[in-house]
PDB file of C-alpha atoms in Angstrom:
ATOM      1  CA  MET A   3      -0.083   0.195  -0.020  1.00 82.00           C
ATOM      2  CA  ASN A   4       1.555   3.367  -0.676  1.00 89.00           C
ATOM      3  CA  THR A   5      -0.609   6.127   0.957  1.00 92.00           C
ATOM      4  CA  LEU A   6      -2.750   6.251   3.643  1.00 95.00           C
ATOM      5  CA  LEU A   7      -4.736   9.106   5.443  1.00 95.00           C
ATOM      6  CA  VAL A   8      -5.820   9.409   8.384  1.00 94.00           C
ATOM      7  CA  VAL A   9      -8.565  12.188   9.280  1.00 93.00           C
ATOM      8  CA  GLU A  10      -9.432  12.291  12.813  1.00 92.00           C
ATOM      9  CA  ASP A  11      -9.646  15.679  14.984  1.00 90.00           C
ATOM     10  CA  GLU A  12      -8.753  13.887  18.630  1.00 90.00           C
ATOM     11  CA  LYS A  13      -5.064  13.993  18.509  1.00 91.00           C
ATOM     12  CA  LEU A  14      -4.685  11.128  20.621  1.00 92.00           C
ATOM     13  CA  ILE A  15      -7.182   8.743  18.415  1.00 91.00           C
ATOM     14  CA  ARG A  16      -5.491  10.148  15.566  1.00 91.00           C
ATOM     15  CA  GLN A  17      -1.803   9.260  16.548  1.00 93.00           C
ATOM     16  CA  GLY A  18      -3.070   5.540  18.437  1.00 93.00           C
ATOM     17  CA  ILE A  19      -4.648   4.325  14.818  1.00 93.00           C
ATOM     18  CA  VAL A  20      -1.472   5.730  13.118  1.00 94.00           C
ATOM     19  CA  ALA A  21       0.458   3.723  15.605  1.00 94.00           C
ATOM     20  CA  MET A  22      -1.574   0.720  14.984  1.00 94.00           C
ATOM     21  CA  ILE A  23      -0.938   1.111  11.216  1.00 93.00           C
ATOM     22  CA  ARG A  24       2.532   1.071  11.435  1.00 94.00           C
ATOM     23  CA  ARG A  25       2.528  -2.327  13.761  1.00 93.00           C
ATOM     24  CA  SER A  26       0.502  -4.141  11.199  1.00 91.00           C
ATOM     25  CA  SER A  27       1.999  -6.661   8.779  1.00 91.00           C
ATOM     26  CA  VAL A  28       0.310  -4.762   6.092  1.00 91.00           C
ATOM     27  CA  PRO A  29       3.300  -2.488   4.728  1.00 91.00           C
ATOM     28  CA  VAL A  30       2.420   1.137   4.159  1.00 91.00           C
ATOM     29  CA  GLU A  31       4.902   3.528   2.533  1.00 92.00           C
ATOM     30  CA  GLU A  32       3.460   6.644   3.966  1.00 94.00           C
ATOM     31  CA  ILE A  33       0.981   7.561   6.111  1.00 94.00           C
ATOM     32  CA  LEU A  34      -0.783  10.943   6.699  1.00 95.00           C
ATOM     33  CA  GLU A  35      -2.631  12.801   9.128  1.00 94.00           C
ATOM     34  CA  CYS A  36      -4.808  15.720   9.216  1.00 93.00           C
ATOM     35  CA  ARG A  37      -7.794  17.446  11.763  1.00 92.00           C
ATOM     36  CA  ASN A  38     -10.640  17.548   9.668  1.00 92.00           C
ATOM     37  CA  GLY A  39     -12.437  17.310   6.293  1.00 90.00           C
ATOM     38  CA  GLU A  40     -11.384  20.705   4.846  1.00 92.00           C
ATOM     39  CA  GLU A  41      -7.403  19.948   5.305  1.00 93.00           C
ATOM     40  CA  ALA A  42      -8.534  15.909   3.878  1.00 92.00           C
ATOM     41  CA  LEU A  43      -9.873  17.469   0.773  1.00 92.00           C
ATOM     42  CA  GLU A  44      -6.635  19.556   0.081  1.00 93.00           C
ATOM     43  CA  ILE A  45      -4.678  16.778   0.286  1.00 93.00           C
ATOM     44  CA  LEU A  46      -6.297  14.680  -1.954  1.00 92.00           C
ATOM     45  CA  ARG A  47      -6.384  17.525  -4.492  1.00 91.00           C
ATOM     46  CA  LYS A  48      -2.714  17.412  -4.682  1.00 89.00           C
ATOM     47  CA  GLN A  49      -2.075  13.566  -4.292  1.00 90.00           C
ATOM     48  CA  ARG A  50      -2.931  10.105  -4.997  1.00 91.00           C
ATOM     49  CA  VAL A  51      -4.018   8.432  -1.701  1.00 92.00           C
ATOM     50  CA  ASP A  52      -4.912   4.699  -1.735  1.00 93.00           C
ATOM     51  CA  VAL A  53      -6.888   4.910   1.507  1.00 93.00           C
ATOM     52  CA  MET A  54      -8.690   7.123   4.007  1.00 94.00           C
ATOM     53  CA  PHE A  55      -9.528   6.504   7.410  1.00 94.00           C
ATOM     54  CA  THR A  56     -12.124   9.361   8.613  1.00 91.00           C
ATOM     55  CA  ASP A  57     -14.315  10.575  11.509  1.00 89.00           C
ATOM     56  CA  ILE A  58     -17.591  11.576  11.633  1.00 86.00           C
ATOM     57  CA  ARG A  59     -18.179  14.729  13.327  1.00 87.00           C
ATOM     58  CA  MET A  60     -15.562  16.720  12.642  1.00 88.00           C
ATOM     59  CA  PRO A  61     -15.230  20.853  13.043  1.00 89.00           C
ATOM     60  CA  LYS A  62     -14.831  23.031   9.488  1.00 89.00           C
ATOM     61  CA  MET A  63     -15.737  20.013   7.131  1.00 88.00           C
ATOM     62  CA  ASP A  64     -17.556  16.748   9.009  1.00 87.00           C
ATOM     63  CA  GLY A  65     -17.166  13.150   7.715  1.00 84.00           C
ATOM     64  CA  LEU A  66     -19.861  12.990   5.878  1.00 84.00           C
ATOM     65  CA  THR A  67     -19.631  16.559   3.795  1.00 88.00           C
ATOM     66  CA  LEU A  68     -16.057  15.262   2.741  1.00 89.00           C
ATOM     67  CA  VAL A  69     -17.357  11.896   1.137  1.00 86.00           C
ATOM     68  CA  ASN A  70     -19.867  14.227  -0.583  1.00 87.00           C
ATOM     69  CA  LYS A  71     -17.133  16.716  -2.014  1.00 89.00           C
ATOM     70  CA  MET A  72     -14.774  13.592  -2.845  1.00 88.00           C
ATOM     71  CA  GLU A  73     -17.287  12.794  -5.664  1.00 86.00           C
ATOM     72  CA  GLU A  74     -15.482  16.084  -7.701  1.00 84.00           C
ATOM     73  CA  LEU A  75     -12.716  13.876  -7.299  1.00 84.00           C
ATOM     74  CA  SER A  76     -10.950  11.889 -10.503  1.00 77.00           C
ATOM     75  CA  GLN A  77      -9.078   9.273  -7.830  1.00 84.00           C
ATOM     76  CA  LYS A  78     -10.447   8.721  -5.105  1.00 88.00           C
ATOM     77  CA  PRO A  79      -9.052   6.528  -2.121  1.00 91.00           C
ATOM     78  CA  VAL A  80     -10.847   3.639  -0.538  1.00 91.00           C
ATOM     79  CA  VAL A  81     -12.858   5.157   2.566  1.00 91.00           C
ATOM     80  CA  ILE A  82     -13.409   3.310   5.823  1.00 91.00           C
ATOM     81  CA  VAL A  83     -15.096   5.071   8.624  1.00 88.00           C
ATOM     82  CA  LEU A  84     -14.563   5.651  12.167  1.00 86.00           C
ATOM     83  CA  SER A  85     -17.920   5.584  13.897  1.00 78.00           C
ATOM     84  CA  GLY A  86     -19.035   5.744  17.574  1.00 73.00           C
ATOM     85  CA  TYR A  87     -22.366   4.054  18.606  1.00 60.00           C
ATOM     86  CA  ASP A  88     -24.320   7.152  18.336  1.00 62.00           C
ATOM     87  CA  GLU A  89     -23.114   7.958  14.727  1.00 66.00           C
ATOM     88  CA  PHE A  90     -24.219   4.789  13.533  1.00 66.00           C
ATOM     89  CA  SER A  91     -26.977   6.484  11.064  1.00 71.00           C
ATOM     90  CA  TYR A  92     -24.380   8.567  10.049  1.00 67.00           C
ATOM     91  CA  ALA A  93     -21.827   5.495   9.182  1.00 68.00           C
ATOM     92  CA  VAL A  94     -24.629   4.205   6.935  1.00 71.00           C
ATOM     93  CA  GLU A  95     -25.832   6.849   5.441  1.00 71.00           C
ATOM     94  CA  MET A  96     -22.328   7.570   4.255  1.00 75.00           C
ATOM     95  CA  MET A  97     -21.807   4.170   2.945  1.00 75.00           C
ATOM     96  CA  LYS A  98     -24.403   5.141   0.076  1.00 72.00           C
ATOM     97  CA  HIS A  99     -21.967   7.469  -1.023  1.00 71.00           C
ATOM     98  CA  GLY A 100     -19.348   4.492  -1.577  1.00 77.00           C
ATOM     99  CA  VAL A 101     -17.607   4.189   1.555  1.00 84.00           C
ATOM    100  CA  ARG A 102     -16.198   0.532   1.747  1.00 85.00           C
ATOM    101  CA  ASP A 103     -16.766  -0.277   5.422  1.00 84.00           C
ATOM    102  CA  TYR A 104     -16.851   1.159   8.833  1.00 83.00           C
ATOM    103  CA  ILE A 105     -15.082   0.729  12.281  1.00 85.00           C
ATOM    104  CA  LEU A 106     -16.694   0.914  15.547  1.00 83.00           C
ATOM    105  CA  LYS A 107     -14.784   3.145  18.482  1.00 83.00           C
ATOM    106  CA  PRO A 108     -13.135   2.013  20.487  1.00 86.00           C
ATOM    107  CA  ILE A 109     -10.744   0.932  17.740  1.00 87.00           C
ATOM    108  CA  LYS A 110      -9.159  -2.359  18.218  1.00 90.00           C
ATOM    109  CA  ARG A 111      -5.802  -3.491  16.697  1.00 90.00           C
ATOM    110  CA  GLU A 112      -6.980  -7.152  15.523  1.00 91.00           C
ATOM    111  CA  THR A 113      -9.450  -4.824  13.573  1.00 91.00           C
ATOM    112  CA  ILE A 114      -7.131  -2.755  11.728  1.00 91.00           C
ATOM    113  CA  GLU A 115      -5.169  -5.498  11.232  1.00 92.00           C
ATOM    114  CA  GLN A 116      -7.789  -7.906   9.237  1.00 92.00           C
ATOM    115  CA  LEU A 117      -9.314  -4.441   7.704  1.00 91.00           C
ATOM    116  CA  LEU A 118      -5.435  -3.736   6.195  1.00 93.00           C
ATOM    117  CA  GLU A 119      -4.860  -7.214   4.958  1.00 93.00           C
ATOM    118  CA  ASN A 120      -8.129  -7.439   2.973  1.00 92.00           C
ATOM    119  CA  LEU A 121      -7.928  -3.771   1.215  1.00 92.00           C
ATOM    120  CA  GLU A 122      -4.086  -4.647   0.403  1.00 92.00           C
ATOM    121  CA  ARG A 123      -5.659  -7.748  -1.155  1.00 91.00           C
ATOM    122  CA  GLU A 124      -7.938  -5.451  -2.995  1.00 89.00           C
ATOM    123  CA  LEU A 125      -5.698  -2.965  -4.156  1.00 89.00           C
ATOM    124  CA  SER A 126      -3.077  -5.171  -5.552  1.00 89.00           C
ATOM    125  CA  GLU A 127      -5.829  -6.944  -7.584  1.00 89.00           C
ATOM    126  CA  THR A 128      -7.192  -3.285  -9.151  1.00 86.00           C
ATOM    127  CA  ARG A 129      -3.628  -2.119  -9.787  1.00 87.00           C
ATOM    128  CA  GLU A 130      -3.053  -5.165 -11.966  1.00 89.00           C
ATOM    129  CA  THR A 131      -6.370  -4.182 -13.671  1.00 89.00           C
ATOM    130  CA  GLU A 132      -5.192  -0.935 -14.055  1.00 86.00           C
ATOM    131  CA  GLU A 133      -1.771  -1.787 -15.357  1.00 89.00           C
ATOM    132  CA  GLU A 134      -3.427  -4.219 -18.140  1.00 92.00           C
ATOM    133  CA  GLU A 135      -6.078  -1.472 -19.027  1.00 90.00           C
ATOM    134  CA  GLU A 136      -2.962   1.250 -19.185  1.00 90.00           C
ATOM    135  CA  ARG A 137      -0.981  -1.223 -21.746  1.00 92.00           C
ATOM    136  CA  CYS A 138      -4.035  -1.735 -23.819  1.00 92.00           C
ATOM    137  CA  PHE A 139      -4.597   2.140 -23.512  1.00 91.00           C
ATOM    138  CA  LEU A 140      -0.647   2.452 -24.940  1.00 91.00           C
ATOM    139  CA  ASN A 141      -1.179   0.095 -27.713  1.00 91.00           C
ATOM    140  CA  GLN A 142      -4.512   1.480 -29.192  1.00 91.00           C
ATOM    141  CA  LEU A 143      -2.626   4.981 -29.135  1.00 91.00           C
ATOM    142  CA  ARG A 144      -0.071   4.132 -30.518  1.00 90.00           C
ATOM    143  CA  TYR A 145      -1.999   2.389 -33.529  1.00 90.00           C
ATOM    144  CA  LEU A 146      -4.279   5.147 -34.262  1.00 89.00           C
ATOM    145  CA  MET A 147      -1.027   7.825 -34.086  1.00 87.00           C
ATOM    146  CA  MET A 148       0.919   5.460 -36.400  1.00 87.00           C
ATOM    147  CA  ASN A 149      -2.246   4.376 -38.899  1.00 87.00           C
ATOM    148  CA  ALA A 150      -4.184   7.887 -39.328  1.00 81.00           C
ATOM    149  CA  GLU A 151      -5.195   6.826 -42.737  1.00 83.00           C
ATOM    150  CA  MET A 152      -7.205   3.969 -40.879  1.00 81.00           C
ATOM    151  CA  ALA A 153      -8.420   5.460 -37.681  1.00 78.00           C
ATOM    152  CA  GLU A 154     -12.052   6.635 -37.273  1.00 83.00           C
ATOM    153  CA  GLU A 155     -13.617  10.213 -35.736  1.00 84.00           C
ATOM    154  CA  LYS A 156     -14.880   7.679 -33.032  1.00 86.00           C
ATOM    155  CA  GLU A 157     -11.916   5.800 -31.959  1.00 88.00           C
ATOM    156  CA  TRP A 158     -10.532   9.387 -31.008  1.00 88.00           C
ATOM    157  CA  MET A 159     -13.466  10.549 -29.013  1.00 88.00           C
ATOM    158  CA  ASP A 160     -13.245   7.301 -27.188  1.00 87.00           C
ATOM    159  CA  MET A 161      -9.724   7.571 -26.555  1.00 88.00           C
ATOM    160  CA  GLU A 162     -10.018  11.494 -25.755  1.00 89.00           C
ATOM    161  CA  SER A 163     -10.768  11.227 -21.574  1.00 88.00           C
ATOM    162  CA  ARG A 164      -8.327   8.852 -21.287  1.00 88.00           C
ATOM    163  CA  ILE A 165      -5.515  10.912 -22.943  1.00 90.00           C
ATOM    164  CA  ARG A 166      -6.770  14.173 -21.332  1.00 90.00           C
ATOM    165  CA  ARG A 167      -6.492  12.178 -17.748  1.00 86.00           C
ATOM    166  CA  HIS A 168      -2.548  12.379 -18.892  1.00 88.00           C
ATOM    167  CA  ILE A 169      -2.013  15.946 -20.589  1.00 87.00           C
ATOM    168  CA  GLY A 170      -4.778  17.311 -18.797  1.00 86.00           C
ATOM    169  CA  ASN A 171      -7.373  19.641 -21.387  1.00 82.00           C
ATOM    170  CA  ASP A 172      -4.812  22.370 -22.315  1.00 85.00           C
ATOM    171  CA  SER A 173      -2.976  22.185 -25.690  1.00 93.00           C
ATOM    172  CA  PHE A 174      -0.190  19.489 -26.019  1.00 94.00           C
ATOM    173  CA  ARG A 175       3.127  18.840 -28.099  1.00 93.00           C
ATOM    174  CA  ILE A 176       4.650  15.723 -29.174  1.00 91.00           C
ATOM    175  CA  LEU A 177       8.441  14.969 -28.362  1.00 90.00           C
ATOM    176  CA  LEU A 178      10.515  12.539 -29.730  1.00 88.00           C
ATOM    177  CA  THR A 179      14.138  11.670 -28.733  1.00 84.00           C
ATOM    178  CA  SER A 180      16.448   8.633 -28.436  1.00 73.00           C
ATOM    179  CA  LYS A 181      15.811   6.099 -25.854  1.00 64.00           C
ATOM    180  CA  ALA A 182      18.978   6.629 -23.785  1.00 57.00           C
ATOM    181  CA  ASN A 183      18.008  10.404 -23.917  1.00 56.00           C
ATOM    182  CA  GLY A 184      14.549   9.498 -23.070  1.00 52.00           C
ATOM    183  CA  GLU A 185      15.474   8.477 -19.501  1.00 56.00           C
ATOM    184  CA  ARG A 186      15.825  12.522 -18.445  1.00 60.00           C
ATOM    185  CA  PHE A 187      12.313  12.932 -18.913  1.00 64.00           C
ATOM    186  CA  SER A 188      11.250   9.983 -17.330  1.00 61.00           C
ATOM    187  CA  LYS A 189       9.737  12.174 -14.705  1.00 65.00           C
ATOM    188  CA  CYS A 190       7.203  13.853 -16.785  1.00 70.00           C
ATOM    189  CA  SER A 191       3.613  14.208 -16.342  1.00 78.00           C
ATOM    190  CA  GLY A 192       1.902  12.967 -19.686  1.00 86.00           C
ATOM    191  CA  ILE A 193       2.137  10.034 -22.044  1.00 89.00           C
ATOM    192  CA  LEU A 194       5.178   7.853 -23.059  1.00 88.00           C
ATOM    193  CA  LEU A 195       5.634   5.471 -25.644  1.00 87.00           C
ATOM    194  CA  GLU A 196       8.821   3.498 -26.126  1.00 83.00           C
ATOM    195  CA  GLY A 197       9.731   1.741 -29.146  1.00 82.00           C
ATOM    196  CA  VAL A 198       8.755   4.596 -31.293  1.00 84.00           C
ATOM    197  CA  GLU A 199      10.809   4.964 -34.448  1.00 78.00           C
ATOM    198  CA  GLY A 200      13.818   3.398 -32.444  1.00 76.00           C
ATOM    199  CA  GLY A 201      13.549   5.939 -29.789  1.00 79.00           C
ATOM    200  CA  VAL A 202      10.834   7.377 -26.804  1.00 84.00           C
ATOM    201  CA  LEU A 203       7.760   9.169 -27.490  1.00 88.00           C
ATOM    202  CA  TYR A 204       6.463  11.806 -25.650  1.00 89.00           C
ATOM    203  CA  LEU A 205       2.762  13.455 -25.524  1.00 92.00           C
ATOM    204  CA  LEU A 206       3.027  16.388 -22.898  1.00 92.00           C
ATOM    205  CA  PRO A 207       1.072  19.552 -22.317  1.00 91.00           C
ATOM    206  CA  GLU A 208       2.460  22.587 -23.515  1.00 90.00           C
ATOM    207  CA  PRO A 209       3.908  23.877 -20.471  1.00 87.00           C
ATOM    208  CA  GLU A 210       6.077  20.805 -19.728  1.00 85.00           C
ATOM    209  CA  ALA A 211       7.275  20.822 -23.181  1.00 85.00           C
ATOM    210  CA  GLU A 212       8.374  24.115 -23.521  1.00 84.00           C
ATOM    211  CA  ARG A 213      10.392  23.482 -20.031  1.00 84.00           C
ATOM    212  CA  ILE A 214      12.186  20.658 -22.043  1.00 79.00           C
ATOM    213  CA  MET A 215      12.581  23.120 -25.079  1.00 80.00           C
ATOM    214  CA  LYS A 216      14.490  24.962 -22.965  1.00 79.00           C
ATOM    215  CA  GLU A 217      16.941  22.136 -21.405  1.00 75.00           C
ATOM    216  CA  LYS A 218      18.949  22.237 -24.458  1.00 68.00           C
ATOM    217  CA  ASP A 219      21.972  19.374 -24.390  1.00 64.00           C
ATOM    218  CA  GLU A 220      24.447  18.573 -26.679  1.00 67.00           C
ATOM    219  CA  ARG A 221      23.772  14.773 -26.233  1.00 67.00           C
ATOM    220  CA  PHE A 222      20.007  15.011 -27.178  1.00 68.00           C
ATOM    221  CA  CYS A 223      18.468  14.677 -30.515  1.00 78.00           C
ATOM    222  CA  LEU A 224      15.076  16.408 -30.092  1.00 83.00           C
ATOM    223  CA  GLY A 225      12.182  16.529 -32.479  1.00 87.00           C
ATOM    224  CA  VAL A 226       9.642  18.950 -31.381  1.00 88.00           C
ATOM    225  CA  GLY A 227       5.955  18.992 -33.182  1.00 91.00           C
ATOM    226  CA  LYS A 228       3.739  22.216 -32.959  1.00 92.00           C
ATOM    227  CA  GLU A 229       1.045  23.014 -30.229  1.00 92.00           C
ATOM    228  CA  HIS A 230      -1.726  20.955 -31.132  1.00 94.00           C
ATOM    229  CA  ARG A 231      -5.483  20.960 -29.227  1.00 93.00           C
ATOM    230  CA  SER A 232      -7.234  18.616 -30.498  1.00 91.00           C
ATOM    231  CA  VAL A 233      -6.779  14.645 -29.788  1.00 90.00           C
ATOM    232  CA  MET A 234      -7.550  14.376 -33.267  1.00 90.00           C
ATOM    233  CA  GLU A 235      -4.468  16.094 -34.412  1.00 92.00           C
ATOM    234  CA  ILE A 236      -2.120  13.762 -32.318  1.00 92.00           C
ATOM    235  CA  PRO A 237      -1.201  11.912 -35.782  1.00 91.00           C
ATOM    236  CA  GLU A 238      -0.069  15.303 -37.529  1.00 92.00           C
ATOM    237  CA  ALA A 239       1.927  16.137 -34.307  1.00 92.00           C
ATOM    238  CA  TYR A 240       3.786  12.899 -34.421  1.00 92.00           C
ATOM    239  CA  GLN A 241       4.632  13.483 -37.832  1.00 91.00           C
ATOM    240  CA  GLU A 242       6.061  16.833 -37.156  1.00 91.00           C
ATOM    241  CA  ALA A 243       8.203  15.548 -34.498  1.00 90.00           C
ATOM    242  CA  LEU A 244       9.466  12.881 -36.612  1.00 88.00           C
ATOM    243  CA  LEU A 245      10.543  15.384 -39.276  1.00 88.00           C
ATOM    244  CA  ALA A 246      11.852  17.544 -36.567  1.00 88.00           C
ATOM    245  CA  ARG A 247      14.210  14.688 -34.952  1.00 86.00           C
ATOM    246  CA  GLU A 248      15.392  13.812 -38.781  1.00 82.00           C
ATOM    247  CA  MET A 249      16.153  17.528 -39.171  1.00 81.00           C
ATOM    248  CA  ALA A 250      17.931  17.575 -35.782  1.00 80.00           C
ATOM    249  CA  PHE A 251      20.356  15.108 -36.266  1.00 78.00           C
ATOM    250  CA  ILE A 252      21.331  16.194 -39.992  1.00 74.00           C
ATOM    251  CA  GLN A 253      21.703  19.637 -38.608  1.00 73.00           C
ATOM    252  CA  LYS A 254      23.449  18.586 -35.228  1.00 74.00           C
ATOM    253  CA  ASN A 255      20.905  20.497 -33.096  1.00 75.00           C
ATOM    254  CA  PRO A 256      19.998  19.189 -29.808  1.00 74.00           C
ATOM    255  CA  VAL A 257      16.301  20.592 -30.129  1.00 79.00           C
ATOM    256  CA  GLU A 258      14.403  21.550 -33.329  1.00 81.00           C
ATOM    257  CA  GLU A 259      10.783  22.867 -33.099  1.00 82.00           C
ATOM    258  CA  TYR A 260       8.599  22.149 -36.149  1.00 84.00           C
ATOM    259  CA  GLN A 261       7.755  25.006 -38.515  1.00 77.00           C
ATOM    260  CA  LYS A 262       6.301  24.174 -41.459  1.00 64.00           C
ATOM    261  CA  LYS A 263       7.970  27.050 -43.777  1.00 54.00           C
ATOM    262  CA  CYS A 264      11.096  26.707 -42.237  1.00 53.00           C
ATOM    263  CA  PHE A 265      10.961  22.713 -43.283  1.00 54.00           C
ATOM    264  CA  GLU A 266       9.867  23.924 -46.368  1.00 54.00           C
ATOM    265  CA  GLU A 267      12.789  26.498 -47.087  1.00 49.00           C
ATOM    266  CA  LYS A 268      15.297  23.923 -45.563  1.00 51.00           C
ATOM    267  CA  PRO A 269      15.381  21.149 -48.286  1.00 56.00           C
ATOM    268  CA  GLU A 270      18.518  19.915 -46.451  1.00 57.00           C
ATOM    269  CA  LEU A 271      17.184  16.402 -45.275  1.00 54.00           C
ATOM    270  CA  ALA A 272      15.995  15.721 -49.438  1.00 60.00           C
ATOM    271  CA  GLN A 273      19.476  16.910 -50.277  1.00 63.00           C
ATOM    272  CA  PHE A 274      21.161  14.206 -48.170  1.00 61.00           C
ATOM    273  CA  GLN A 275      18.962  11.723 -48.799  1.00 60.00           C
ATOM    274  CA  GLU A 276      19.443  12.252 -52.789  1.00 66.00           C
ATOM    275  CA  LYS A 277      23.418  12.428 -52.632  1.00 65.00           C
ATOM    276  CA  PHE A 278      23.350   9.674 -50.261  1.00 64.00           C
ATOM    277  CA  ILE A 279      21.738   7.295 -53.184  1.00 65.00           C
ATOM    278  CA  LEU A 280      23.804   8.915 -55.633  1.00 69.00           C
ATOM    279  CA  GLN A 281      26.696   7.975 -54.169  1.00 64.00           C
ATOM    280  CA  VAL A 282      25.762   3.996 -53.435  1.00 63.00           C
ATOM    281  CA  PRO A 283      26.527   1.461 -56.322  1.00 65.00           C
ATOM    282  CA  THR A 284      23.464  -0.454 -57.441  1.00 63.00           C
ATOM    283  CA  ASP A 285      25.051  -3.907 -56.558  1.00 62.00           C
ATOM    284  CA  ARG A 286      25.884  -2.377 -53.116  1.00 68.00           C
ATOM    285  CA  ALA A 287      22.903  -0.694 -52.259  1.00 67.00           C
ATOM    286  CA  ASP A 288      21.444  -3.660 -49.736  1.00 71.00           C
ATOM    287  CA  THR A 289      24.894  -3.842 -47.605  1.00 73.00           C
ATOM    288  CA  VAL A 290      25.664  -0.201 -47.442  1.00 69.00           C
ATOM    289  CA  LEU A 291      21.668   0.338 -46.076  1.00 69.00           C
ATOM    290  CA  ARG A 292      22.434  -2.771 -43.428  1.00 72.00           C
ATOM    291  CA  LYS A 293      25.263  -0.608 -42.624  1.00 69.00           C
ATOM    292  CA  MET A 294      24.000   2.586 -42.417  1.00 68.00           C
ATOM    293  CA  ARG A 295      21.057   1.425 -40.244  1.00 67.00           C
ATOM    294  CA  ASN A 296      23.208  -0.364 -37.474  1.00 68.00           C
ATOM    295  CA  TRP A 297      25.297   2.958 -37.778  1.00 65.00           C
ATOM    296  CA  TYR A 298      22.126   5.066 -37.277  1.00 63.00           C
ATOM    297  CA  PHE A 299      20.915   2.496 -34.513  1.00 61.00           C
ATOM    298  CA  GLU A 300      24.291   2.839 -32.303  1.00 61.00           C
ATOM    299  CA  ALA A 301      24.216   6.699 -32.738  1.00 59.00           C
ATOM    300  CA  ALA A 302      20.880   6.787 -31.700  1.00 54.00           C
ATOM    301  CA  HIS A 303      21.370   4.609 -28.459  1.00 54.00           C
ATOM    302  CA  GLN A 304      24.736   6.923 -28.210  1.00 52.00           C
ATOM    303  CA  ARG A 305      26.869   3.952 -28.445  1.00 56.00           C
ATOM    304  CA  VAL A 306      28.810   5.869 -31.164  1.00 53.00           C
ATOM    305  CA  SER A 307      28.942   9.500 -31.841  1.00 50.00           C
ATOM    306  CA  PRO A 308      26.051  10.628 -34.597  1.00 50.00           C
ATOM    307  CA  TYR A 309      28.259  13.382 -35.690  1.00 42.00           C
TER     308      TYR A 309
END
């Protein structure tokens, strides 16, 4: 279990619950504490929480209001209510709003232990399901992006909510770089696709993309597409990033941003290809092209210099 939040206004009770959780056989990476629903809601908006234990009667915002407010969140924790005998009717009402279970006070260590074991098992199964769904989503996105002529508008519309969950509702860009360089961006928000044209593709919110573009490094061979807003434009953004990366490689630029006019006025890529083809004897073309692909692969993975 990654993160557990305890919401309880009485300090001694809150600390007692935290102590029982720490002594349980279920490992919890991070245990957070707060005094009321208002503080809890602020935490839930900032980070993902797996499980939340909450009291019912608290100042500023009680447990029932907190659970109702949580409906606005995209990621909700599993909720366990801490209930006194005189609050049981409230606990039952909260169960109607998605609360998983309740614990009657005074709280026993054995009850916490059993509950955490059950929750850990459920969370593990949920994680496996989510990971499989994410793999399917990324494979579908890759297919639609690289086979734009075969994709229908409905397929993109079906994918939009999941894409927006990763990149938000603002504009975005696609960045394409080699796998070795891509590791630098591992903490970026957005979508990562490996094995795209021998490298890594990033679909990032505009502010994140702008930040990375400013971090120029001679080791980079980074192609950046234009700013886009509609998910229907993802295939176009991908082609832009692909062309920009090719130009960055040829011109020895650490970062190349796609601009249609500039690419039309600078036929370096076409000239490079034409010159290369003219220099290759017909009877040796296959051998030379195979060596060229091997050299490009080595350069892309930083095993040899591309320059």
